Coordinates of C-alpha atoms and ligand atoms in Angstrom, one line a residue:
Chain T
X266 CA 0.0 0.0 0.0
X267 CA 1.2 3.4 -0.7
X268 CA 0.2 7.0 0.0
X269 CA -0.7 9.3 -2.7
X270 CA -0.5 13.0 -2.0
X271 CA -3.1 14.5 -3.1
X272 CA -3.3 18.2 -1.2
X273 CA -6.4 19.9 -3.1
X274 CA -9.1 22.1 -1.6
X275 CA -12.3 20.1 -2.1
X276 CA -14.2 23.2 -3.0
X277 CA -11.4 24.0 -5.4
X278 CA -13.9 24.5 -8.6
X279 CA -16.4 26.8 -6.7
X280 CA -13.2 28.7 -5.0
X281 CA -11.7 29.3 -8.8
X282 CA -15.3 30.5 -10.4
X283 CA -15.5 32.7 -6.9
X284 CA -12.1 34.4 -7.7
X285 CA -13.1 35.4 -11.1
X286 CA -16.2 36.3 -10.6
X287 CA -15.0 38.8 -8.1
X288 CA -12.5 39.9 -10.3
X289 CA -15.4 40.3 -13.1
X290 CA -17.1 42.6 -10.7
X291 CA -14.2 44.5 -9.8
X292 CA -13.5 45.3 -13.4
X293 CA -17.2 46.7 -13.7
X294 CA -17.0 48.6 -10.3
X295 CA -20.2 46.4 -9.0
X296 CA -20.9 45.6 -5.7
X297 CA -22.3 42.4 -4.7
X298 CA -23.7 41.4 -1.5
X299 CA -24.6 37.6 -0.5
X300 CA -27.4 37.8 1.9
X301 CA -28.0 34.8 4.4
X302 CA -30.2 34.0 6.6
X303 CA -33.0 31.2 7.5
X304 CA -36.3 31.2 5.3
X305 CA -38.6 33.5 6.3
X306 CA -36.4 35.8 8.4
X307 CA -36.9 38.7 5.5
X308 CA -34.7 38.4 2.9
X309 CA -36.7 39.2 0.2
X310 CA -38.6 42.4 2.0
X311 CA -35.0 43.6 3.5
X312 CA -34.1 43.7 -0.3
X313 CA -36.9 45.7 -1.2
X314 CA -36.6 48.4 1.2
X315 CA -33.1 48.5 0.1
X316 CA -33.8 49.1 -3.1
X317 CA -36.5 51.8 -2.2
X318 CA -34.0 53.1 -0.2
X319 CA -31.3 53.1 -2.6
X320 CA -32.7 53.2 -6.2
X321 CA -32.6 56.9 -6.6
X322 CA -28.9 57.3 -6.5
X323 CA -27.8 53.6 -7.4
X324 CA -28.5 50.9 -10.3
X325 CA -29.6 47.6 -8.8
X326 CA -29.9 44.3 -10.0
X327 CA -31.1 41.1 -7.4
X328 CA -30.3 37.5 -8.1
X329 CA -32.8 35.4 -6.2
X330 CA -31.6 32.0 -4.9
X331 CA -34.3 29.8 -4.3
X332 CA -34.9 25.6 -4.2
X333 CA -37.4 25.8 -6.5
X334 CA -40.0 28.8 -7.2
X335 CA -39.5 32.4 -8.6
X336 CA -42.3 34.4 -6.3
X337 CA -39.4 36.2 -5.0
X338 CA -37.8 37.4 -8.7
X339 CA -41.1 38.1 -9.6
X340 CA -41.7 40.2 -6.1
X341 CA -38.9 42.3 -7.2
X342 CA -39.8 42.6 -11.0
X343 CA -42.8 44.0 -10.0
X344 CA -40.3 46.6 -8.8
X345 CA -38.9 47.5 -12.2
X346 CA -35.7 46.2 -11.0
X347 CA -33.6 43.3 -13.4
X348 CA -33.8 40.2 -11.4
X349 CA -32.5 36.5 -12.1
X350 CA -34.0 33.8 -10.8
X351 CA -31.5 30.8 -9.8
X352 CA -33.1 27.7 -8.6
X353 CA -30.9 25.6 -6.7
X354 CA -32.7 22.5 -7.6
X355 CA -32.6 21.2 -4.4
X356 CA -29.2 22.0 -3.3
X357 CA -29.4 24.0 0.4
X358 CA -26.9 26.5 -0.9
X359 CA -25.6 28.7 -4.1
X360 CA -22.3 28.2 -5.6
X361 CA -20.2 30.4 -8.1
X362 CA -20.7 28.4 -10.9
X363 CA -24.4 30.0 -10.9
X364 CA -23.9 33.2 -10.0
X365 CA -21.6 33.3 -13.0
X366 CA -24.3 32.1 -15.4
X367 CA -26.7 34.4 -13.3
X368 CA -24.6 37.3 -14.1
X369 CA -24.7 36.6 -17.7
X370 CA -27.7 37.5 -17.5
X371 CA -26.9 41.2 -15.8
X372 CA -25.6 44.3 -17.8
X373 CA -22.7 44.7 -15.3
X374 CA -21.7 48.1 -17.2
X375 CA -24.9 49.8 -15.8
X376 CA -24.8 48.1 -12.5
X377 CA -23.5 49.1 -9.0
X378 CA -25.2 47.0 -6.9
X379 CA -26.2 43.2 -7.2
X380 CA -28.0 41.5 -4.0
X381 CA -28.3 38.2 -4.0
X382 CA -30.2 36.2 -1.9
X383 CA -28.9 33.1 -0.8
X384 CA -31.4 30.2 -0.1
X385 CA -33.2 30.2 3.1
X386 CA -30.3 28.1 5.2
X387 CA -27.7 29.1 8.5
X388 CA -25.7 26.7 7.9
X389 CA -24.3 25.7 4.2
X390 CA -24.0 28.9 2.4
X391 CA -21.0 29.9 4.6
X392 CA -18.6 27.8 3.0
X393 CA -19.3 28.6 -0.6
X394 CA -17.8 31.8 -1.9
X395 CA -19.6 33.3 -4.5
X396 CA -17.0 36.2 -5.2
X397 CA -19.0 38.7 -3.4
X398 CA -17.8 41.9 -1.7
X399 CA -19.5 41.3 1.7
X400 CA -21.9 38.3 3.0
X401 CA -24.3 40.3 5.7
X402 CA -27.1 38.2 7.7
X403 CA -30.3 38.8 9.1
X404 CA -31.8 37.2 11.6
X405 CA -35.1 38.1 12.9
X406 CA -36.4 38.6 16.0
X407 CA -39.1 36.1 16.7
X408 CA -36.1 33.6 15.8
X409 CA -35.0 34.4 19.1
X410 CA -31.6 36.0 20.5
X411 CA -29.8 32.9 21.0
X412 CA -29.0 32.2 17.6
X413 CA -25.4 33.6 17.4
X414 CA -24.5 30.7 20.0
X415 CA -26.0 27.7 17.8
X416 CA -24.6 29.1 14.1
X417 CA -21.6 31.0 15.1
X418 CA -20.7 30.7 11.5
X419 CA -22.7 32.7 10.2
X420 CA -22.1 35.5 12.2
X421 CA -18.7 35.3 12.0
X422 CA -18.4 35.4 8.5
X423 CA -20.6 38.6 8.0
X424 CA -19.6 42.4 7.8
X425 CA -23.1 43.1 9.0
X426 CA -25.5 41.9 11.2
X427 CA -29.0 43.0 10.2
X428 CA -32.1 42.5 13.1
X429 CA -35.4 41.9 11.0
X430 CA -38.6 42.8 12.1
X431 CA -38.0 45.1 15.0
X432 CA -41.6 46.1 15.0
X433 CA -42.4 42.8 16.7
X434 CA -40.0 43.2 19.7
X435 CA -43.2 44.0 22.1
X436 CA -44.3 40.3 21.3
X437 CA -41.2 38.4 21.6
X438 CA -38.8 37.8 24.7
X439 CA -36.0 38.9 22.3
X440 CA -33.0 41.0 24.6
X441 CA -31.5 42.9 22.2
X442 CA -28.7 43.7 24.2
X443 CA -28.0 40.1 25.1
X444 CA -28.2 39.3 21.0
X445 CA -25.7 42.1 20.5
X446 CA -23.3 40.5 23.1
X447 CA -23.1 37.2 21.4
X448 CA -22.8 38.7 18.0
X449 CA -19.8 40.9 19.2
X450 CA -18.7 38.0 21.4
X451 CA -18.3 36.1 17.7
X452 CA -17.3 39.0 15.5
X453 CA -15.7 42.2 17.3
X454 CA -16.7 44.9 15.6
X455 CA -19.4 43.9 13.3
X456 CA -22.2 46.7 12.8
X457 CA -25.5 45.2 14.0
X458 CA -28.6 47.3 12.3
X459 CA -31.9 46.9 14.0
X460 CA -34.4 47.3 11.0
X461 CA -38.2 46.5 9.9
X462 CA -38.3 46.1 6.9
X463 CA -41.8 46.1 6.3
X464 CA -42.3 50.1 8.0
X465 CA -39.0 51.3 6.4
X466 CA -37.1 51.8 10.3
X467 CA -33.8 51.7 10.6
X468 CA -33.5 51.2 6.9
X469 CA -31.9 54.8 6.5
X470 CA -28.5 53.7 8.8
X471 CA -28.5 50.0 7.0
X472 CA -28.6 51.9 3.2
X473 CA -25.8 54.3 4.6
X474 CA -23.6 51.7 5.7
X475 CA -23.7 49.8 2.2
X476 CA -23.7 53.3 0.7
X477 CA -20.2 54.1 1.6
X478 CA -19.2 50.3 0.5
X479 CA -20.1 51.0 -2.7
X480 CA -18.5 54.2 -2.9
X481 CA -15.3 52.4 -1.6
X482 CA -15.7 50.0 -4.3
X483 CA -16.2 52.3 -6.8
X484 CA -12.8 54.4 -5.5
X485 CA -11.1 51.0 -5.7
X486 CA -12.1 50.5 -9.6
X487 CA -10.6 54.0 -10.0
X488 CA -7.4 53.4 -8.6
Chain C
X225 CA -26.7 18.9 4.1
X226 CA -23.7 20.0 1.6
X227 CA -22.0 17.1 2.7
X228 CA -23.3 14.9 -0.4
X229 CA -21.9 17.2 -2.6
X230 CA -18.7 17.5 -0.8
X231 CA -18.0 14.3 -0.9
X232 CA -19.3 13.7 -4.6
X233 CA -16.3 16.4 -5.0
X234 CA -14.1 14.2 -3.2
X235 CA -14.7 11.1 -5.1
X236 CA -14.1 13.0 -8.8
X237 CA -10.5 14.0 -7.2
X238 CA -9.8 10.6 -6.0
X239 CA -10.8 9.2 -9.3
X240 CA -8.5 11.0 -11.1
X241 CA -5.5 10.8 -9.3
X242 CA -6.2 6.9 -9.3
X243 CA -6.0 6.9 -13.1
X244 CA -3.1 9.4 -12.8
X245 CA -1.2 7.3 -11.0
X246 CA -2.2 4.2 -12.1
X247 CA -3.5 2.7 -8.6
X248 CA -6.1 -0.1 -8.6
X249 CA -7.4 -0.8 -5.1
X250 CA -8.4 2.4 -2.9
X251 CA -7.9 1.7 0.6
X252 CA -8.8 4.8 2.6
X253 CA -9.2 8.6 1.4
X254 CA -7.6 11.2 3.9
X255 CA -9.5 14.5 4.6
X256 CA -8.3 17.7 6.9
X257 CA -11.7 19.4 7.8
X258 CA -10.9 22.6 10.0
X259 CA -13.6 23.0 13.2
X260 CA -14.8 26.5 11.7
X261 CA -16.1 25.4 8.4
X262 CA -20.0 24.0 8.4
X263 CA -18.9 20.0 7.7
X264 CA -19.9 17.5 10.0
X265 CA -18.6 14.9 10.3
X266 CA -21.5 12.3 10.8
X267 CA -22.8 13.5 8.3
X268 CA -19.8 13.2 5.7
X269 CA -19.6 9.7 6.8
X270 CA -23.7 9.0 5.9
X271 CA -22.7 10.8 2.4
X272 CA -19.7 8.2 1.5
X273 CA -21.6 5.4 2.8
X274 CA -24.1 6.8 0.6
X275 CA -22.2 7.8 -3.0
X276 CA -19.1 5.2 -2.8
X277 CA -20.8 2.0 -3.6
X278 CA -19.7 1.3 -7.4
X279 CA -17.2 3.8 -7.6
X280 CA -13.4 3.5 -6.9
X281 CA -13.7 4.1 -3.5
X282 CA -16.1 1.3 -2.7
X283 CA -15.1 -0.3 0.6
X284 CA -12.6 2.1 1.8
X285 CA -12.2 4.2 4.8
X286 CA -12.9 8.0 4.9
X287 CA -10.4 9.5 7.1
X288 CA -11.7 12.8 8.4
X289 CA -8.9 14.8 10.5
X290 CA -10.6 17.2 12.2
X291 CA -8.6 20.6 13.1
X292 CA -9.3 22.7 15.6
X293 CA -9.2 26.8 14.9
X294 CA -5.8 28.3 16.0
X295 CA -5.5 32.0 15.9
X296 CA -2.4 34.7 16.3
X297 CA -3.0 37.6 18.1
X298 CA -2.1 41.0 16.1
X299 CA -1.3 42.8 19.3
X300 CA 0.9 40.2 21.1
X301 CA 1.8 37.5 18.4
X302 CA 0.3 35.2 20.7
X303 CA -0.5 31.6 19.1
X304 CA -3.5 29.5 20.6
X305 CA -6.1 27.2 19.9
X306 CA -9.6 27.7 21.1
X307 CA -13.3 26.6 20.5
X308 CA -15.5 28.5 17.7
X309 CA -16.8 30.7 19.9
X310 CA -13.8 32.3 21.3
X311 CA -11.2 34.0 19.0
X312 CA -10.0 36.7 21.5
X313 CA -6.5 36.4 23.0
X314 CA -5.8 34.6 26.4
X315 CA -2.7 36.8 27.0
X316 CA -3.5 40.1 26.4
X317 CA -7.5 39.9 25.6
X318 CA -7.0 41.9 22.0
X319 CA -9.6 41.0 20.3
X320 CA -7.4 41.7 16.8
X321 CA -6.3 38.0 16.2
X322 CA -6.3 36.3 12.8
X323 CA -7.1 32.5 12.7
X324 CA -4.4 30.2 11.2
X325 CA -5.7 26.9 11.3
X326 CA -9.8 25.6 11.5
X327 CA -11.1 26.4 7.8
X328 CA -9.2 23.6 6.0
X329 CA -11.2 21.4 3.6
X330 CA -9.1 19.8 1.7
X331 CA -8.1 16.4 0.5
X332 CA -4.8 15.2 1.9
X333 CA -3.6 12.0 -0.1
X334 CA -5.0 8.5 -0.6
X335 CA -4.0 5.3 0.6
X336 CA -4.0 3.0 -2.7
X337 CA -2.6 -0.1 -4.5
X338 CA 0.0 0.6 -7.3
X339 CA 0.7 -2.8 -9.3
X340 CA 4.2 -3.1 -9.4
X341 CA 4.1 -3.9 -13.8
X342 CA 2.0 -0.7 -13.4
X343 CA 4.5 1.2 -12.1
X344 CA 7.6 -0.3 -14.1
X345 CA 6.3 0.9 -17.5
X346 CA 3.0 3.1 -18.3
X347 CA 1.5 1.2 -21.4
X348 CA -1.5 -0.6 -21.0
X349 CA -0.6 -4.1 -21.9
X350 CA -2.5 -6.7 -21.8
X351 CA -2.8 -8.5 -18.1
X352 CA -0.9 -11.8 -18.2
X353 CA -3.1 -14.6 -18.1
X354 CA -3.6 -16.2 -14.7
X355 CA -2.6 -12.8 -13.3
X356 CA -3.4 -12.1 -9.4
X357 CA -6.7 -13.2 -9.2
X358 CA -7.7 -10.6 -6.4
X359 CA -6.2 -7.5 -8.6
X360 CA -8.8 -8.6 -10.8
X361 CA -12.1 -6.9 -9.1
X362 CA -10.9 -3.7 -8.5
X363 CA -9.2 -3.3 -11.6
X364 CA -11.1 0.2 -13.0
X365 CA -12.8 -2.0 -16.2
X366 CA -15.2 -1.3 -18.3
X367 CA -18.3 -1.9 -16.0
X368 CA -17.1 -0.2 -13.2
X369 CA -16.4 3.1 -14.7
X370 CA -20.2 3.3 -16.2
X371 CA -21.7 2.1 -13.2
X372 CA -19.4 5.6 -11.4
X373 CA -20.5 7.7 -14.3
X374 CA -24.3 6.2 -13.6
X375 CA -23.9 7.0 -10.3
X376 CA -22.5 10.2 -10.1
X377 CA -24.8 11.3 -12.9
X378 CA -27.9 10.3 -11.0
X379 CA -26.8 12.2 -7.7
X380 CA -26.3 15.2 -10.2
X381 CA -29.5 15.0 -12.0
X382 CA -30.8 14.9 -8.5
X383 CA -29.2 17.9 -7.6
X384 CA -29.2 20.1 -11.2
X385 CA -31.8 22.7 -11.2
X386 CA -33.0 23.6 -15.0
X387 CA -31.0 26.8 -14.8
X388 CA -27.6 24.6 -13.9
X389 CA -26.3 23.5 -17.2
X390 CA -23.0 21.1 -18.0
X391 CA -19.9 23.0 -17.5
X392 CA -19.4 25.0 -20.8
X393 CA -15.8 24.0 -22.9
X394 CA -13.9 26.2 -21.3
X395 CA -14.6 25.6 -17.9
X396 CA -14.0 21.7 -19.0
X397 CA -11.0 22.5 -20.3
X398 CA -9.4 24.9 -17.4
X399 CA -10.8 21.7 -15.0
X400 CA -8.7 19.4 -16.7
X401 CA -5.4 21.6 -17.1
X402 CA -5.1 21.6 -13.9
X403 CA -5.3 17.8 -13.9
X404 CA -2.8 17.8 -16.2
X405 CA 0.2 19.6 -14.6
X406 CA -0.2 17.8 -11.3
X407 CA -0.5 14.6 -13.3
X408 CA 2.8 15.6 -15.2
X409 CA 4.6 16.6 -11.8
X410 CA 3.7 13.0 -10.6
X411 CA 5.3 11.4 -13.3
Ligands
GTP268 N1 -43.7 42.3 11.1 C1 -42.8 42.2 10.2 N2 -42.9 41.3 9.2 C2 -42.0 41.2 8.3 C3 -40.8 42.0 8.3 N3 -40.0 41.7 7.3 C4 -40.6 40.6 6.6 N4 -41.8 40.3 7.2 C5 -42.8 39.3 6.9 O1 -42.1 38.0 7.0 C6 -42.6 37.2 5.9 C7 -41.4 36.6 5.2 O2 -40.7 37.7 4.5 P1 -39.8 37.5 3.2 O3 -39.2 38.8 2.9 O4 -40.6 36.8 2.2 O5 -38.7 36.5 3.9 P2 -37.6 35.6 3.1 O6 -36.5 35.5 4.1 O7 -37.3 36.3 1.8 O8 -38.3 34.3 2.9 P3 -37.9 33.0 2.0 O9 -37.3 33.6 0.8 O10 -39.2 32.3 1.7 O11 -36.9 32.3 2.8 C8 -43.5 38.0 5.1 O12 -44.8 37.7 5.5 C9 -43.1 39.4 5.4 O13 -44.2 40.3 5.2 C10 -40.7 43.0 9.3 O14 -39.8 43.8 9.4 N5 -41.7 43.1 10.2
MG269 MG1 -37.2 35.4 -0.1
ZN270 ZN1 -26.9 21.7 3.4
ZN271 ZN1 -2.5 38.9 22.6

């Protein structure tokens, strides 16, 4: 018997379509954002008062991961806003290899922003870079303010923590404060933005923060 | 549950670097899976007890090492290992540390058979006649290479969503370049 090195990265074919995807946004000064977070939570309504928050100085494009249906691209059709539909067929996470395709789809010249909303999962997106800029989460309060403890993660792989449905604190036991603690417990410095999504608070500080990514982005292309 | 797919990644790398180096039996398949990725473990096993029957790696052992996270601190240069909750520095408390080990997932080596007439010259000649009868089964023939592709091809149907096409040419061919150079640095 004999040992054959073999010393590969498993995910070596998503990691290589990740890289040049990024660098294909890079080139095109585009921004992209991989949103994660469990079904439900409000990934598809946090994207749309982003885009309502946004669309005036900022042209948006969404890529919807889903298992199966398109509600949500069609949601944000509605909008007047270019989305792609991915179906996942399945499969609990998206991977580069159809975000490139995805972007085929996109004209990246007149883009600065691309959200894309990763399927309704905690757990497997976080190993599969998609050559985004940022991953954020959301997590929303009546999921409770424990959840940094069972999908560390998650949180630890975000540059911004977003709390969902805020108008719904009265009905929940959620402690902010103790949430806040275990995020920063996880990930130091992270920005944690309370939001609803559905009445439009808190979205002003959220839209500032990716505001002055994109700009940074955009400086970046220029250089 | 990524781990199906993981592993279905696993078993294309094995594959090839059994027919690069011209191995016949597979006995175990060495994985380094760092604490701070999503894998687990049980659940990797389940997937190759699942996927390996009819492949190459039918019957052998899936060896996951798992690592645990080890971070420096940037204010002290401090090394230490800790849980996955806990990446701030023992010594000084800085919460500015880096981790340097816990995100591997990557495939280590394989332990395999290389016939010795394999080995001695690369043509494939025919098999002397009465040749040793138990190199026989696991020899990659004809039969056992469709039923792999019939397997693997049903997991991915099962997987493909209509938007997923094949790869395209190019990414075929980048795939297989990369093949080829570590196949040539073998040799
Ligand atoms: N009260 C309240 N409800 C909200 C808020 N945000 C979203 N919802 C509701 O939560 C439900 C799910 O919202 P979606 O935006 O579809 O959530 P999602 O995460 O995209 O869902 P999936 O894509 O199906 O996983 C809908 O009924 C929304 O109206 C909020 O801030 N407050
Ligand atoms: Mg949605
Ligand atoms: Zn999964
Ligand atoms: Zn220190």
């Amino acid at each position: 018997m004999e040992t054959v090195d073999i010393k590969q990265p498993v995910l070596q074919l998503n990691d290589k379509l990740a890289k040049e995807n990024r660098e294909n946004f890079a080139k095109h000064g585009v921004y992209v954002l991989n949103i994660l977070a469990s079904p439900g939570s409000g990934k598809t309504s946090t994207i749309m008062a982003t885009i309502d928050a946004l669309r005036d100085t900022y042209n948006i494009a969404v890529i919807e991961g889903d298992i199966a249906s398109n509600v949500d691209s069609e949601r944000i059709a509605k909008l007047g806003i270019p989305a792609v539909q991915v179906n996942t067929g399945g499969a609990c996470h998206l991977e580069s290899d159809m975000i490139k395709r995805a972007v085929d789809q996109l004209d990246l010249d007149n883009l600065d922003l691309i959200l894309l909303e990763n399927v309704g999962n905690l757990i497997c997106p976080v190993d599969f870079d998609l050559g985004e800029n940022a991953k954020v989460m959301i997590l929303s309060v009546p999921e409770g303010d424990d959840k940094p403890l069972k999908y560390p993660g998650v949180f630890q792989a975000s540059k911004a923590v977003i709390l969902n449905k805020i108008d719904t604190l009265p009905m929940f036991d959620f402690d902010q404060k103790a949430f806040e603690d275990h995020v920063h417990a996880l990930n130091h410095e992270v920005p944690v933005f309370p939001i609803s999504a559905t009445n439009g608070q808190g979205v002003d500080a959220w839209a500032d923060w990716l505001s002055k990514h994109i700009e940074d982005a955009h400086a970046q292309q220029g250089e | 549950m990524h781990e199906v797919g993981i592993i279905s990644g696993v078993l294309d790398a094995v594959d090839k670097s059994v027919a690069a180096n011209h191995a016949d039996k597979v006995y175990a398949v060495n994985l380094s899976v760092g604490e701070e990725t999503e894998v687990i473990k049980d659940c990797m096993d389940f997937a190759w007890e699942a996927l390996t029957p009819g492949t190459v790696c039918e019957g052998a052992e899936l060896h996951v090492n798992m690592i645990k996270p080890k971070s420096v601190c940037l204010a002290c240069g401090n090394e230490f290992e800790h849980d996955r909750f806990h990446n701030d520095c023992p010594k000084c408390g800085s919460y500015e540390t880096q981790l340097i080990a816990g995100h591997e997932l990557t495939i280590d080596s394989i332990d395999v058979d290389i016939p010795d007439d394999e080995s001695a010259e690369d043509s494939a000649e025919e098999p002397q006649e009465n040749s040793d009868a138990n190199a026989a089964p696991h020899t990659p023939d004809a039969s056992a290479a469709e039923a792999y592709t019939d397997a693997m091809n049903s997991y991915a149907d099962s997987l493909k969503s209509e938007y997923r096409q094949a790869p395209t040419e190019e990414e075929k061919r980048s795939g297989d370049h990369e093949m080829q150079n570590e196949k040539e640095s073998q040799k």
